[in-house]
Short mmCIF file of C-alpha atoms in Angstrom, two decimals:
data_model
loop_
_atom_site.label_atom_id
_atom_site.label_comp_id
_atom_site.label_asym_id
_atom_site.label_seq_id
_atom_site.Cartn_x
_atom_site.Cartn_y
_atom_site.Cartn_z
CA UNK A 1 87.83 -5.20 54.59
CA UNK A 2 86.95 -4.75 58.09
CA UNK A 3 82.69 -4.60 57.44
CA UNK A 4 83.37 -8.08 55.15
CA UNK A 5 85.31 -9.58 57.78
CA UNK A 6 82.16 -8.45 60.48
CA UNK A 7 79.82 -9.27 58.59
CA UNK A 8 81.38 -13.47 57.58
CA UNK A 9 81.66 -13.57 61.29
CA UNK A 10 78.26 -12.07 62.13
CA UNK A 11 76.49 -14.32 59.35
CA UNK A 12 78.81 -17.64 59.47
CA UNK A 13 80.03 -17.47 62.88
CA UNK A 14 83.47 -17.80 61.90
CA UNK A 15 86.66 -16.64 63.88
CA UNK A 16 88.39 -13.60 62.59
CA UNK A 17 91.06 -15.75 61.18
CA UNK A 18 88.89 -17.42 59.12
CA UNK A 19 87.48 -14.11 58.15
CA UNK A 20 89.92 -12.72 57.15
CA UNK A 21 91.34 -15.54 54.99
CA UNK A 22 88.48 -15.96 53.22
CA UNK A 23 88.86 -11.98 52.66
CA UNK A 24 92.15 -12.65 51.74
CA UNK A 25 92.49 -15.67 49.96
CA UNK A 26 89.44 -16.03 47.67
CA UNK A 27 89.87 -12.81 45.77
CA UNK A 28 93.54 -13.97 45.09
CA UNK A 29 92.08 -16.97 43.89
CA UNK A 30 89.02 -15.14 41.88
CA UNK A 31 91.71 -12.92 39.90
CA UNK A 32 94.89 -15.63 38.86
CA UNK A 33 96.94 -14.36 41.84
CA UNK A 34 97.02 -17.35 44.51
CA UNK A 35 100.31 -18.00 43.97
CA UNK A 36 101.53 -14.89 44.72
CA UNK A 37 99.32 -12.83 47.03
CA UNK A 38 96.39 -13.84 49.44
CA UNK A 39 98.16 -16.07 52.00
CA UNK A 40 101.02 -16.46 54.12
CA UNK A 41 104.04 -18.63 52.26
CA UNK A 42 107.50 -18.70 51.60
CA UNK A 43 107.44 -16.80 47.96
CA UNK A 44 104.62 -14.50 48.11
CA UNK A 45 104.53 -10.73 48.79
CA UNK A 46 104.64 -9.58 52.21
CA UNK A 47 101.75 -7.68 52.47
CA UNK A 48 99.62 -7.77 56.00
CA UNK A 49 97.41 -6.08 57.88
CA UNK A 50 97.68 -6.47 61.90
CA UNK A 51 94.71 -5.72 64.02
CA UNK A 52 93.12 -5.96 66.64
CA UNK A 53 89.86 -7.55 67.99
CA UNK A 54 87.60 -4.41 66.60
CA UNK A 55 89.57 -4.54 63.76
CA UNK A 56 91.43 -1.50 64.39
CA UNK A 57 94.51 -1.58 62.10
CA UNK A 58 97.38 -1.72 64.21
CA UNK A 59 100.30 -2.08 61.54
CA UNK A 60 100.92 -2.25 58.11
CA UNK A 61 103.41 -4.38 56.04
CA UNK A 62 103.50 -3.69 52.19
CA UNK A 63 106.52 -6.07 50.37
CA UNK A 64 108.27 -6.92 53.84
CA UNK A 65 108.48 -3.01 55.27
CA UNK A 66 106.35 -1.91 57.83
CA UNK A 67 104.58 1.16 56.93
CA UNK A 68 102.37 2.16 59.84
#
């Protein structure tokens, strides 16, 4: 996820939160799951990456438990 997010920011000049939404929320949207994964909302699966500015993953949350 980290070269897609580099390279919508490289080629769009987008922030990285807009990177990574778009990384995030369009292929929920592409395969039925919006409602339930690919954003933040009250309802959906906890699942996040943290990072930070060179997209170094910092910590990991899979269904509301951090992992890393």
């Amino acid at each position: 996820m980290d070269v897609i997010c580099r390279n919508i920011m490289k080629h769009t000049g987008c922030s990285m939160v807009q990177a990574f939404l778009m990384a995030s929320r369009n292929p929920a949207k592409a395969i039925g799951m919006d409602h339930e994964i690919g954003t933040i909302a009250p309802g959906k699966k906890a699942n996040l990456v943290f990072t930070d500015d060179a997209f170094r993953i910092r910590r990991v949350m899979l269904n509301g438990t951090f992992r890393l």
